[in-house]
Amino acid sequence: MFTEREKRHAIAVASNRPFTELDQTFTDKRLCQAIADRLTFEAHIIETGTQSFRLASTTAKRKAAAA
């Protein structure tokens, strides 16, 4: 999918995992390297931090509902 699309259109990918943990998602080493290569080639990587807004919001709502 990445190979077919990379030259024609933009690809947006969001993840809560850093690049160093991609091998936990893509367990085949060669596949993981190929995907990381395609994702980072001529890419604009935007790091927003390690805290997930959605996770924090959901956790807060559950705590409020339990109280």
mmCIF file of C-alpha atoms in Angstrom, residues 7-63:
data_model
loop_
_atom_site.group_PDB
_atom_site.id
_atom_site.type_symbol
_atom_site.label_atom_id
_atom_site.label_comp_id
_atom_site.label_asym_id
_atom_site.label_seq_id
_atom_site.Cartn_x
_atom_site.Cartn_y
_atom_site.Cartn_z
ATOM 1 C CA LYS A 7 4.822 8.771 -5.242
ATOM 2 C CA ARG A 8 1.271 9.922 -5.999
ATOM 3 C CA HIS A 9 -0.373 11.123 -2.793
ATOM 4 C CA ALA A 10 0.367 12.129 0.757
ATOM 5 C CA ILE A 11 0.135 9.605 3.567
ATOM 6 C CA ALA A 12 -0.745 10.638 7.114
ATOM 7 C CA VAL A 13 0.080 8.213 9.902
ATOM 8 C CA ALA A 14 -0.574 8.704 13.608
ATOM 9 C CA SER A 15 0.825 6.504 16.322
ATOM 10 C CA ASN A 16 1.300 6.524 20.063
ATOM 11 C CA ARG A 17 4.476 4.466 19.673
ATOM 12 C CA PRO A 18 7.916 5.873 18.860
ATOM 13 C CA PHE A 19 9.855 4.566 15.859
ATOM 14 C CA THR A 20 11.985 2.485 18.218
ATOM 15 C CA GLU A 21 8.912 0.372 19.025
ATOM 16 C CA LEU A 22 7.701 -0.244 15.454
ATOM 17 C CA ASP A 23 9.094 -3.769 15.645
ATOM 18 C CA GLN A 24 6.403 -4.584 18.225
ATOM 19 C CA THR A 25 3.703 -3.757 15.663
ATOM 20 C CA PHE A 26 5.433 -5.123 12.568
ATOM 21 C CA THR A 27 7.142 -8.251 13.862
ATOM 22 C CA ASP A 28 8.801 -9.221 10.577
ATOM 23 C CA LYS A 29 12.162 -7.410 10.639
ATOM 24 C CA ARG A 30 12.378 -6.808 6.871
ATOM 25 C CA LEU A 31 8.779 -5.584 6.692
ATOM 26 C CA CYS A 32 9.363 -3.256 9.655
ATOM 27 C CA GLN A 33 12.468 -1.775 8.020
ATOM 28 C CA ALA A 34 10.671 -1.310 4.699
ATOM 29 C CA ILE A 35 7.707 0.440 6.318
ATOM 30 C CA ALA A 36 9.925 2.700 8.430
ATOM 31 C CA ASP A 37 11.943 3.565 5.312
ATOM 32 C CA ARG A 38 8.846 4.486 3.320
ATOM 33 C CA LEU A 39 7.279 6.438 6.187
ATOM 34 C CA THR A 40 10.363 8.551 6.775
ATOM 35 C CA PHE A 41 11.498 9.148 3.165
ATOM 36 C CA GLU A 42 10.969 12.860 2.431
ATOM 37 C CA ALA A 43 8.640 12.990 5.451
ATOM 38 C CA HIS A 44 7.573 15.757 7.756
ATOM 39 C CA ILE A 45 7.629 14.156 11.193
ATOM 40 C CA ILE A 46 5.671 16.027 13.840
ATOM 41 C CA GLU A 47 6.142 14.916 17.412
ATOM 42 C CA THR A 48 3.401 16.147 19.697
ATOM 43 C CA GLY A 49 4.712 14.661 22.918
ATOM 44 C CA THR A 50 4.126 11.482 24.802
ATOM 45 C CA GLN A 51 0.834 12.334 26.489
ATOM 46 C CA SER A 52 -2.298 11.254 24.660
ATOM 47 C CA PHE A 53 -5.133 13.791 24.980
ATOM 48 C CA ARG A 54 -7.756 11.134 24.249
ATOM 49 C CA LEU A 55 -6.371 8.736 26.843
ATOM 50 C CA ALA A 56 -6.192 11.479 29.493
ATOM 51 C CA SER A 57 -9.740 12.623 28.672
ATOM 52 C CA THR A 58 -11.171 9.093 28.809
ATOM 53 C CA THR A 59 -9.370 8.337 32.076
ATOM 54 C CA ALA A 60 -10.668 11.555 33.652
ATOM 55 C CA LYS A 61 -14.244 10.807 32.541
ATOM 56 C CA ARG A 62 -14.074 7.283 33.976
ATOM 57 C CA LYS A 63 -12.695 8.547 37.283
#
